[in-house]
Amino acid sequence: MPPGPTTRPADTARTLADLARGHDPDRTAVVADGTRSSYGALDSRADRLAAGLHGLGLRSGDRVVVQLPNGAAFAETLLACFRLGVVPVLALAAHRRAELAHLVRASAAVALVVTDVVAGFDHRDLAREVVPGTGVRHVLVAGEPGPFTALAALDADPVPLPAPDPSDPALLLLSGGTTGLPKLIPRTHGDYTAQLRASAAAMGFDRDGCYLAALPAAHNAALGCPGVLGALLLGAKVVFARTPSPDEVFGLIAREGVTLTTLMPPLLALWVDLAEAYAADLSGVVVEVGGAVLDPVTAARVGPVLGARLTHWFGMAEGPLACTRPDDPPERAAACCGTPLFAADEVRLVDEADREVPPGAVGRLLWRGPTTIRAYAEPDDAAFTADGFLRTGDLARREPDGSLVITGRTKDVVNRAGEKVSVPELELLLAAHPAVRGVGVVAVPDASLGEKTCAVVVAREAAPTLEELRDYLSGGGLAAFKLPDRLVVVDALPHTPAGKLDRRALALVAGA
């Protein structure tokens, strides 16, 4: 494991309210949309915005749904909320009426913070649809406010505010499931600050580093592993990208000296495929990847093609985190998700009756630890064991050295005439086919077999045929019942706002 970041006097934060405080005021804190903000400017803006929110009547414990894209306003708004004791509920910019209305009502939010227009979509119109009939008293807009209040207009002289306690709720994150509406995940000031420090130490990230937020910063992966908030804790630089597209991020990486970023596997594959065309050099960059199947072909190309070091993560906004470390051999990142972030994390692998499975066997992953929640904002007793372990919904096995290998989800199985086909296993094998850029596997109904297996594929160039894929898998020794029964070729796979494969939408694509 690499050494942790150098301890600095400024790194004494007890709560998220302390982020961006105590650092050299002239150091660059945030780079976004061609502008730069120093730590002094960010610290001052957070205090003045907190005072402005206080002037509107917001008080400690109030909930505010924040739906902002990557940018300086996102960082300023979160810091202001932390300092006021207001609890931000982090919506993704891609959320629309169903998700946003759910978050507003489930959190009993008193305010909604949105941007004006992103990619041609007017979030002010969305706010008009969502707010009526709720407890939202204020809609604040980053940009042109229309009929609402401009976020920039909330600028007041700082007022004395009581410091939050480390045990106080700091923010509400969203569950990253692939179906249904997200659950609200309460994280405290103390546990999230601990997560920032531990993940920064695991990545060897310190105040001299530069974090690129290529994924949505409202997602736990880019927010706190160590992400945007970890960088602001340590006094490092945060660079916000509007999109993870290579034509934007490769230039930012070179100009700003990025040392750490976070990606989903499909985006990593895209970066690797286009690196040569952009003459990209990511030497000196650590890439965190997780959230979906990481195929070994892409993993093996990261070092030789990008020059970057790859770390493979298993993580949940609920708190469980495990990862390989930057100095691990490259093949380790392809083979497993490393070890838990905290020595105090407790991991159990059990069968359907919660009995421990034998060493090396696949089991249902249960997790309990210092940063893992014990309850959702809405009661869900089925999500936890009687002794407080979180039922992650994942299947995993443990290697002799303690490393975790995630093998799938408890429901990621196709029941084909009584034979169980592991969706992640088949996806991983198909992803290694040279003609396949991306793949998702889904069950489709069948009158005689109950379910058949459909592979939804994004091709690299010429699309493979179903027969070619079946021959390839058979040649690799895969059992006949595991071979895909159908093939659908698409231009792109559907993903959730959190960046994970959207299996409900995938089923529609497959005609299920």
JSON list of C-alpha atoms in Angstrom, two decimals, residues 2 53 81 92 113 127 178 196 219 261 292 336 341 372 393 396-397 421 450 458 462 482:
[
{"chain": "A", "resi": 2, "resn": "PRO", "atom": "CA", "xyz": [1.39, 3.48, -0.84]},
{"chain": "A", "resi": 53, "resn": "LEU", "atom": "CA", "xyz": [-29.53, 30.95, 3.08]},
{"chain": "A", "resi": 81, "resn": "CYS", "atom": "CA", "xyz": [-25.11, 23.91, 3.49]},
{"chain": "A", "resi": 92, "resn": "LEU", "atom": "CA", "xyz": [-28.21, 14.01, -10.25]},
{"chain": "A", "resi": 113, "resn": "VAL", "atom": "CA", "xyz": [-31.39, 24.32, -5.92]},
{"chain": "A", "resi": 127, "resn": "ALA", "atom": "CA", "xyz": [-38.90, 22.94, -10.84]},
{"chain": "A", "resi": 178, "resn": "THR", "atom": "CA", "xyz": [-30.44, -0.14, -11.42]},
{"chain": "A", "resi": 196, "resn": "LEU", "atom": "CA", "xyz": [-12.51, 11.15, 2.72]},
{"chain": "A", "resi": 219, "resn": "HIS", "atom": "CA", "xyz": [-22.47, 10.66, -7.04]},
{"chain": "A", "resi": 261, "resn": "THR", "atom": "CA", "xyz": [-9.96, 10.60, -11.32]},
{"chain": "A", "resi": 292, "resn": "ALA", "atom": "CA", "xyz": [-19.84, -2.40, -13.22]},
{"chain": "A", "resi": 336, "resn": "CYS", "atom": "CA", "xyz": [-10.49, -8.36, -7.74]},
{"chain": "A", "resi": 341, "resn": "LEU", "atom": "CA", "xyz": [-10.97, 0.48, 3.17]},
{"chain": "A", "resi": 372, "resn": "THR", "atom": "CA", "xyz": [-21.62, 1.93, 6.87]},
{"chain": "A", "resi": 393, "resn": "GLY", "atom": "CA", "xyz": [-27.42, -7.24, -2.66]},
{"chain": "A", "resi": 396, "resn": "ALA", "atom": "CA", "xyz": [-18.94, -12.20, -3.82]},
{"chain": "A", "resi": 397, "resn": "ARG", "atom": "CA", "xyz": [-16.17, -14.57, -2.88]},
{"chain": "A", "resi": 421, "resn": "VAL", "atom": "CA", "xyz": [-26.87, -18.47, -15.88]},
{"chain": "A", "resi": 450, "resn": "GLY", "atom": "CA", "xyz": [-39.10, -20.05, -18.85]},
{"chain": "A", "resi": 458, "resn": "VAL", "atom": "CA", "xyz": [-22.31, -2.44, -28.74]},
{"chain": "A", "resi": 462, "resn": "ALA", "atom": "CA", "xyz": [-18.42, -4.84, -37.69]},
{"chain": "A", "resi": 482, "resn": "LYS", "atom": "CA", "xyz": [-24.83, -20.51, -20.64]}
]
